[in-house]
Short mmCIF file of C-alpha atoms and ligand atoms in Angstrom, two decimals:
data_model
loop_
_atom_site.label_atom_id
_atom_site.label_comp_id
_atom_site.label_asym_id
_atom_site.label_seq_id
_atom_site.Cartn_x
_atom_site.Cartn_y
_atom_site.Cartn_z
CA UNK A 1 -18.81 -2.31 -7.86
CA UNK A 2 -21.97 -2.61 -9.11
CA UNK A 3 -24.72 -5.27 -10.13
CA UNK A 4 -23.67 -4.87 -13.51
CA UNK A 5 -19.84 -5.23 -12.36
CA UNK A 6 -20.43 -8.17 -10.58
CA UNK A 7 -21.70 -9.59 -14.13
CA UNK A 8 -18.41 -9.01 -15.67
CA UNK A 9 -17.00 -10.83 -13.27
CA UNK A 10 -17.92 -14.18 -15.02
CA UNK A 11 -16.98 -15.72 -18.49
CA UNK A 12 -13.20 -14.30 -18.10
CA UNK A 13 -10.46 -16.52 -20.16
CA UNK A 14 -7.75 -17.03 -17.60
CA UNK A 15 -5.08 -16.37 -17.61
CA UNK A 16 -4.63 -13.32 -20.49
CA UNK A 17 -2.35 -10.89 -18.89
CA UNK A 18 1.07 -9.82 -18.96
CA UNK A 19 4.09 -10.84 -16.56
CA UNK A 20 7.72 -9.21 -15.88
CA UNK A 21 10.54 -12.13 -14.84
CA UNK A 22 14.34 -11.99 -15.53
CA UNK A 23 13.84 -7.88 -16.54
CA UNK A 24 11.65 -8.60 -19.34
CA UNK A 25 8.07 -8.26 -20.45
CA UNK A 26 6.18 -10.75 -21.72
CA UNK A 27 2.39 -12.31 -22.34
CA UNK A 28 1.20 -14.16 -19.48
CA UNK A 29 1.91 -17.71 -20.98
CA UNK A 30 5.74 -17.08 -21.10
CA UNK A 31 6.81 -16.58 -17.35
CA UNK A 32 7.70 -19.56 -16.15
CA UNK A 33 9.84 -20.77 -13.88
CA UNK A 34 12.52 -23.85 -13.46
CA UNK A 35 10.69 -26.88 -11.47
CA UNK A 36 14.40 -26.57 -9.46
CA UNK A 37 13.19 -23.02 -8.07
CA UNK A 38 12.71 -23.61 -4.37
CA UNK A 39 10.00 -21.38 -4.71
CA UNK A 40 8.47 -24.73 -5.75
CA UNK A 41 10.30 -27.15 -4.40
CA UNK A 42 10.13 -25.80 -0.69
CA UNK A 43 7.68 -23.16 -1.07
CA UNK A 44 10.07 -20.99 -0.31
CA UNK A 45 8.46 -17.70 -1.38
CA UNK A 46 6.47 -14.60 -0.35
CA UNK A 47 4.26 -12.40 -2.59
CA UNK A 48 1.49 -9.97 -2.35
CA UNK A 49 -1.53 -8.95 -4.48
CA UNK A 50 -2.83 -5.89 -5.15
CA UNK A 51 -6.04 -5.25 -7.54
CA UNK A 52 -6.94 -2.73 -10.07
CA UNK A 53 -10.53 -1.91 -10.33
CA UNK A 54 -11.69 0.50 -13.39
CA UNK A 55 -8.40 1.53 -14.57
CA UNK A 56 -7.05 2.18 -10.16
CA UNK A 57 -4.44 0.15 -8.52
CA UNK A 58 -6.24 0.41 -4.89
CA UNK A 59 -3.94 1.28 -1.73
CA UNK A 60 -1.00 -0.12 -3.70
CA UNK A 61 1.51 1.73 -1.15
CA UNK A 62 0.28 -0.95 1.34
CA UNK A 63 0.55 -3.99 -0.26
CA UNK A 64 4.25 -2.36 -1.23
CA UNK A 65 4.99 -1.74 2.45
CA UNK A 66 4.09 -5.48 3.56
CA UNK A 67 5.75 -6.97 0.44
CA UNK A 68 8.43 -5.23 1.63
CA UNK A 69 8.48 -6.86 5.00
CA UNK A 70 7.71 -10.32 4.09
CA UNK A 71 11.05 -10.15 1.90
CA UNK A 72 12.96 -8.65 5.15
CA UNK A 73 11.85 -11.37 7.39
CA UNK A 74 12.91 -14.10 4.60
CA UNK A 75 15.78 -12.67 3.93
CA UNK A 76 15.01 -12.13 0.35
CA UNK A 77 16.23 -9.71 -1.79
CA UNK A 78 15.01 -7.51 -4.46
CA UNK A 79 17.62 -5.46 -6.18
CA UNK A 80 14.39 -2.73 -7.16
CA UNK A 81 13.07 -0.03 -5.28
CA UNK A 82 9.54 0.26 -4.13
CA UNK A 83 9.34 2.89 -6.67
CA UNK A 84 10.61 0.86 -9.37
CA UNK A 85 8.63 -2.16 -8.09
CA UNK A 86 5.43 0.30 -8.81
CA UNK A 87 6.26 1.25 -12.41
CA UNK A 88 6.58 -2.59 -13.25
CA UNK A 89 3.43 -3.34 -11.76
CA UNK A 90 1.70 -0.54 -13.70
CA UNK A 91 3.55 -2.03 -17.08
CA UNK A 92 2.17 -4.87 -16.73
CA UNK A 93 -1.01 -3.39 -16.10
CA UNK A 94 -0.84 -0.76 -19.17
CA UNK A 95 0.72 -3.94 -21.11
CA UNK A 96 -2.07 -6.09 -20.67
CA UNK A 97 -4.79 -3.62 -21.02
CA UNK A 98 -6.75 -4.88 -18.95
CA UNK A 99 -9.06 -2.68 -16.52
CA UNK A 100 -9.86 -4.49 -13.98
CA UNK A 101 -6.45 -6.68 -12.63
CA UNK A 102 -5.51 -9.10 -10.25
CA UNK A 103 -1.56 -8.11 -10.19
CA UNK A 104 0.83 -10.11 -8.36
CA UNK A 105 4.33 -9.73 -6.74
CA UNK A 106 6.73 -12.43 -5.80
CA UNK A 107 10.08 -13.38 -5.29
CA UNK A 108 11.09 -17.08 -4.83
CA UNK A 109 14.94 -18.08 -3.05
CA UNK A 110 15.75 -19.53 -6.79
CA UNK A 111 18.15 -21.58 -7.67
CA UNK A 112 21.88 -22.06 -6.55
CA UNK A 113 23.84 -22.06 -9.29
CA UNK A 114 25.60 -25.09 -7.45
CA UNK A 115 22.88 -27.08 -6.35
CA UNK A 116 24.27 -26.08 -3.04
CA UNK A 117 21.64 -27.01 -0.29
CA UNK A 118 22.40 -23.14 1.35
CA UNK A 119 19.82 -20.98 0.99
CA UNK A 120 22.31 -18.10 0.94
CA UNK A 121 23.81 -19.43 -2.35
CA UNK A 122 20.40 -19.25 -4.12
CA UNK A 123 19.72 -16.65 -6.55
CA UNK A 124 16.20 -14.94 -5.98
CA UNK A 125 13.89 -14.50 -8.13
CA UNK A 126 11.29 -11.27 -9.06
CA UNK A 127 8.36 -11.85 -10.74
CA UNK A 128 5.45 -9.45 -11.36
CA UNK A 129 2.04 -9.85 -13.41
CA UNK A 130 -1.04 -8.04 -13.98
CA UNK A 131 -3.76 -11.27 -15.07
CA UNK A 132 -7.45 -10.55 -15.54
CA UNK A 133 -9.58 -9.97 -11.90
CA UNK A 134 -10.32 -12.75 -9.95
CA UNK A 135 -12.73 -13.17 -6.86
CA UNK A 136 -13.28 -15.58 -4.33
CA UNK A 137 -16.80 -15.11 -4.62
CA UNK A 138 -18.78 -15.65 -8.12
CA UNK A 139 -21.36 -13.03 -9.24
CA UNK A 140 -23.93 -15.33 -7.77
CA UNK A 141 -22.03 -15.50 -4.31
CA UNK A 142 -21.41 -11.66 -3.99
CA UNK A 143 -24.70 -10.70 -4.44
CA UNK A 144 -26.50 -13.67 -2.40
CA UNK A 145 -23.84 -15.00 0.17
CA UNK A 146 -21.85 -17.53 0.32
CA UNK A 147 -22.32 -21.00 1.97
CA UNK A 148 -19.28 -21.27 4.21
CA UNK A 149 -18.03 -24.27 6.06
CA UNK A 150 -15.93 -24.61 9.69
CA UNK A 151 -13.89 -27.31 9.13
CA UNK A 152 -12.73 -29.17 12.60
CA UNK A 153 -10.42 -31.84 11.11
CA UNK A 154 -7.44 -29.61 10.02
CA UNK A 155 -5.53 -26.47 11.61
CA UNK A 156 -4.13 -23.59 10.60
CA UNK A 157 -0.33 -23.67 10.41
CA UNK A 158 0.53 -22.06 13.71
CA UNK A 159 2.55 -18.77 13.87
CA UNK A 160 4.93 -20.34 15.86
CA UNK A 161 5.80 -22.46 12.96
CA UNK A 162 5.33 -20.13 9.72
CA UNK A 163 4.95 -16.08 10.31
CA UNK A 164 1.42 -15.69 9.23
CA UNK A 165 2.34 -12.03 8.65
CA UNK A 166 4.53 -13.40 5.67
CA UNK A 167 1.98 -13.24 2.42
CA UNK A 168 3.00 -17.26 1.52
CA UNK A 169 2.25 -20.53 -0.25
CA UNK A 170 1.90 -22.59 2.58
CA UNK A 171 -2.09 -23.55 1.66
CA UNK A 172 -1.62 -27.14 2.31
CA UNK A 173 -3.96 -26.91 5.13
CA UNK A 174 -6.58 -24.55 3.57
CA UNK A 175 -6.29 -26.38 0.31
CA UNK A 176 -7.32 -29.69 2.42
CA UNK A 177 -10.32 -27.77 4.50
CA UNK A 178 -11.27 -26.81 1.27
CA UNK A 179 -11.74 -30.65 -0.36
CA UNK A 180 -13.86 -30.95 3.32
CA UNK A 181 -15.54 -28.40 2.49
CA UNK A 182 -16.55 -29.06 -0.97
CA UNK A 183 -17.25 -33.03 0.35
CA UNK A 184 -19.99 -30.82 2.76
CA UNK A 185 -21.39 -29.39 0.20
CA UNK A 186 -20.05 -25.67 1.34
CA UNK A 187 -18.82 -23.07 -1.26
CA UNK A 188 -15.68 -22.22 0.69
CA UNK A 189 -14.37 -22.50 4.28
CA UNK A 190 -12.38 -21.21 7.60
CA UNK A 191 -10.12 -23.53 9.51
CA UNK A 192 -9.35 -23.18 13.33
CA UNK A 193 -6.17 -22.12 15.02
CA UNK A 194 -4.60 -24.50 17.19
CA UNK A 195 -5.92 -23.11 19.70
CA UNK A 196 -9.52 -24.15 18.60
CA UNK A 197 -10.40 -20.40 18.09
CA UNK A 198 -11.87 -18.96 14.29
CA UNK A 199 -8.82 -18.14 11.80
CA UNK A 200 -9.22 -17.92 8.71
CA UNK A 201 -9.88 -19.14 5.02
CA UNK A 202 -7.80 -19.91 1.31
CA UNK A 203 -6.63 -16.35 1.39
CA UNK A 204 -9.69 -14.48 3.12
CA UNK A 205 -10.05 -13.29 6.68
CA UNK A 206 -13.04 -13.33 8.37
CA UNK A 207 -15.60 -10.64 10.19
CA UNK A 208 -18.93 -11.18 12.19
CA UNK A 209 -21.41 -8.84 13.20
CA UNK A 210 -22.59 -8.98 16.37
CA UNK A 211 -24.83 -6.26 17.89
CA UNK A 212 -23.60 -3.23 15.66
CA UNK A 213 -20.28 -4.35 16.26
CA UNK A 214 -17.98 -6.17 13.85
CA UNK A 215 -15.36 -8.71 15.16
CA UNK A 216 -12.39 -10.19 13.40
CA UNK A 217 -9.72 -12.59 14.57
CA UNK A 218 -6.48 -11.26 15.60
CA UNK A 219 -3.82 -14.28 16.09
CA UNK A 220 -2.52 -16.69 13.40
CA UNK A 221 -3.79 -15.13 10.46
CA UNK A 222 -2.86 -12.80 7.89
CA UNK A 223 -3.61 -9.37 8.94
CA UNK A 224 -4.91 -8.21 5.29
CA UNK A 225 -5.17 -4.66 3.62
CA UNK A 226 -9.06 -5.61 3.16
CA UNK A 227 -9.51 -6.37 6.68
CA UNK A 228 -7.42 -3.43 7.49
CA UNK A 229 -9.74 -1.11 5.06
CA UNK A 230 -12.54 -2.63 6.97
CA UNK A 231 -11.43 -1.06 10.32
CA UNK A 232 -10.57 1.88 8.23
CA UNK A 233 -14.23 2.39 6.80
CA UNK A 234 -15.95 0.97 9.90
CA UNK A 235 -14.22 4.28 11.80
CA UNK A 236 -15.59 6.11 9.42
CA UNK A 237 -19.25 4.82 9.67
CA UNK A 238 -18.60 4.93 13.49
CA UNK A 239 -19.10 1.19 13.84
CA UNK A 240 -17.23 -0.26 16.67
CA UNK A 241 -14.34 -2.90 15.21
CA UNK A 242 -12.51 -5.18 17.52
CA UNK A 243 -9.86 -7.56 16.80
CA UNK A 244 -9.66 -10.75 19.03
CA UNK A 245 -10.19 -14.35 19.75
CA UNK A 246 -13.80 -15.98 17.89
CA UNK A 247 -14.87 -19.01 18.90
CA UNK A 248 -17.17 -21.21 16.84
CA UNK A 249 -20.09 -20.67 18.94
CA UNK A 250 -19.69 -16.68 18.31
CA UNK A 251 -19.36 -17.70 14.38
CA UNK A 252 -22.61 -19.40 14.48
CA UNK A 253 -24.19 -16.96 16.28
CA UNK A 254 -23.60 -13.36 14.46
CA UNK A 255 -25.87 -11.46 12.79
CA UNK A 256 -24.00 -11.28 9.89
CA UNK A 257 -20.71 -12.68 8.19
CA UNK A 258 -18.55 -11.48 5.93
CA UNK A 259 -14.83 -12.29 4.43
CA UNK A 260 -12.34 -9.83 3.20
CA UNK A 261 -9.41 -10.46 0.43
CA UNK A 262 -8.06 -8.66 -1.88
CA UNK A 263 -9.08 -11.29 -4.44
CA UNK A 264 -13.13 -10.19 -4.13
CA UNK A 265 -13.17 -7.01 -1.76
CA UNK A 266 -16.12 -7.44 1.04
CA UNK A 267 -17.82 -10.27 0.83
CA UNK A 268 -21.05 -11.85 2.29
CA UNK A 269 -21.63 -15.37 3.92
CA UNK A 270 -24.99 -16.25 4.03
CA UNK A 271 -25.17 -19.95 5.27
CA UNK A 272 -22.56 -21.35 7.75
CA UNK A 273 -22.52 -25.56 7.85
CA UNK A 274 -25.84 -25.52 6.21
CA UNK A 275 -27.56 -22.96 8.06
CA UNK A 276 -28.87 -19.24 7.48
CA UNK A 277 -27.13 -16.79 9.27
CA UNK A 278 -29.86 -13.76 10.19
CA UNK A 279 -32.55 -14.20 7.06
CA UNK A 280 -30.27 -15.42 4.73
CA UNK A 281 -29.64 -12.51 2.90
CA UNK A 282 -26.54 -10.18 3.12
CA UNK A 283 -26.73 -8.08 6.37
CA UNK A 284 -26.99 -4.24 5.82
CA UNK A 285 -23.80 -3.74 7.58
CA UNK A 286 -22.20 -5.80 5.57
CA UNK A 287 -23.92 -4.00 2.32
CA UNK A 288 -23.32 -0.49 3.80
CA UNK A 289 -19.36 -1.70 3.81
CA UNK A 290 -19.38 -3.25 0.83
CA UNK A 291 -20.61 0.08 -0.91
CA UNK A 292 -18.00 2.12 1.06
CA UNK A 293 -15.63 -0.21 0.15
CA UNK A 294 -16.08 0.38 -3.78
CA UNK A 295 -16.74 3.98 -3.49
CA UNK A 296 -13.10 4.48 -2.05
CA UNK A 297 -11.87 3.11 -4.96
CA UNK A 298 -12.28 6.13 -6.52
CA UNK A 299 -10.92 8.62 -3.68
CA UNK A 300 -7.63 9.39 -4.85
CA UNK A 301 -6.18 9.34 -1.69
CA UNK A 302 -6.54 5.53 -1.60
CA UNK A 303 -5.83 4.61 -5.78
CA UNK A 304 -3.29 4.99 -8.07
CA UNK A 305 -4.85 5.80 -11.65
CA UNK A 306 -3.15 3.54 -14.25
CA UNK A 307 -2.43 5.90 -18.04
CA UNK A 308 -2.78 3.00 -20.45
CA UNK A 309 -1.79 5.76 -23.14
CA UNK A 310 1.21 6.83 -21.19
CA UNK A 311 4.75 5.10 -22.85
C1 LIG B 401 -3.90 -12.65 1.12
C2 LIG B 401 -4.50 -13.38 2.27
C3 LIG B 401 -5.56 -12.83 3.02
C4 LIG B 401 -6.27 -11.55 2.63
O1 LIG B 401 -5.42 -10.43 2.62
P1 LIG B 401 -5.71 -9.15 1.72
O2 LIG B 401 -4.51 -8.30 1.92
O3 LIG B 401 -6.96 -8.54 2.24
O4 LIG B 401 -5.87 -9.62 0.31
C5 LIG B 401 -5.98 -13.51 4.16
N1 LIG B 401 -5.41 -14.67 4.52
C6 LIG B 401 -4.41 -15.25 3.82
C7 LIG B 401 -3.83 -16.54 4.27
C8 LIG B 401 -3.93 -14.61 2.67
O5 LIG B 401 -2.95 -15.18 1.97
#
């Protein structure tokens, strides 16, 4: 990504795109699905999100593999195979035209056809799309920093309680931080576990720099394929990586901060509860990952190239 990139980022109509549901394609503003799902009604659901950048679905067989084991561990089933599961999300990529793509898999438990209260009875329900990109940082944000927020008042939903290893809905926390956050004037935010340690935020995870080294939290959170591709590149750079417990003191004490989603790629924090971390500028660790980051996007061994003039 470059400056100019970034700039493209903004003035998008949302949502264009193009969806697959029920074993048909169709524009974007078709897929819907019954309010009697319990996708909605219980958010009972997993997904995952994968992103196409110039035309290149990036380390699609990953988000595939962990798709794949959020359904196991719900018990969800989807009758296609990961290779089938691939050709619909490049459809719907190729079908919406669009180059660079936020694309999204899902099943919900569906419906019973009884209105049975057994989850076993319900019918579940695949649903893919390929919707222009979307970041969690603006153009503004990725090139400055973002003002982040710790909020105190509200925890992460514990492991114990909801797999955090399942890609899922349950945002009711981060969605609440996130009105906190806002309230505080912050841009976006990072809750606690229960344990009082860092976690994470509304579907980022979260790095700090400390010394040369980079630390990330390990429990309760999602362990994402951008935080994953950060341990990746940061063995290639030869910058240590550890994964373990942050506590807020460590937070407001790094060097530099950055957060890491699919939904935005590498991104910088440059103000934490109002004040500058380092000079206030993004740290050049965090810019020498961030270019790494985009360059990959181009190594074949990590992108799938998308023929929009294939059938
Ligand atoms: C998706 C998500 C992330 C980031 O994961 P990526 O695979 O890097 O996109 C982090 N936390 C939560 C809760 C998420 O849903």
């Amino acid at each position: 990504m470059t400056t100019a990139d970034i700039g493209r980022l903004d003035g998008l109509t949302y949502p264009t795109g193009m969806a697959f549901m029920a074993g048909q394609y169709m524009p974007m503003s078709e897929a819907r699905i019954s309010v009697l799902d319990w996708g909605l009604l219980h958010s009972d659901v997993t997904y995952d999100t994968v992103h196409v950048w110039n035309g290149k679905f990036f380390r699609l067989d990953l988000h595939l593999a962990r798709f794949r084991r959020s359904l196991a561990k719900l018990r969800l089933h989807v009758s296609l195979s990961d290779d089938e599961i691939r050709d619909v999300l490049v459809q719907c990529v190729k079908r919406s035209g669009l180059r660079n793509a936020y694309v999204e898999m899902l099943c919900t438990r569906g419906i019973s056809p009884t209105f049975s209260r057994d989850p076993r009875e319900a019918i579940n329900q695949f649903v893919a799309f390929a919707v222009p990109y979307g970041s969690v940082a603006n153009a503004r944000q990725l090139k400055e920093g973002l003002h982040l927020h710790v909020i105190d008042t509200v925890r992460r939903i514990p492991p114990e309680s909801v797999d955090p290893q399942i890609k899922n809905y349950h945002w009711l926390d981060l969605v609440t931080a996130l009105f906190e956050g806002y309230e505080a004037g912050a841009e976006t935010v990072v809750i606690k576990d229960t344990g009082g340690n860092i976690a994470e935020g509304p579907g980022f995870n979260i790095f700090i720099v400390r010394q040369g080294e980079l630390f990330t939290p390990e429990h309760g959170v999602l362990h994402g394929i951008t935080r994953r591709t950060v341990f990746d590149l940061a063995a290639t750079l030869s910058i240590p990586a550890h994964a373990c417990d942050m506590s807020e003191t460590e937070l407001r004490g790094a060097d530099e901060i950055f957060i890491t989603s699919t939904a935005g790629g590498i991104m910088p924090v440059t103000k934490l509860n109002g004040t500058s971390i380092g000079d206030g500028k993004p740290g050049p660790l965090t810019r020498a990952l961030f270019d790494a980051y985009w360059a990959k996007h181009d190594d074949p061994a990590w992108s799938l190239t998308v023929d929009y003039d294939a059938p």
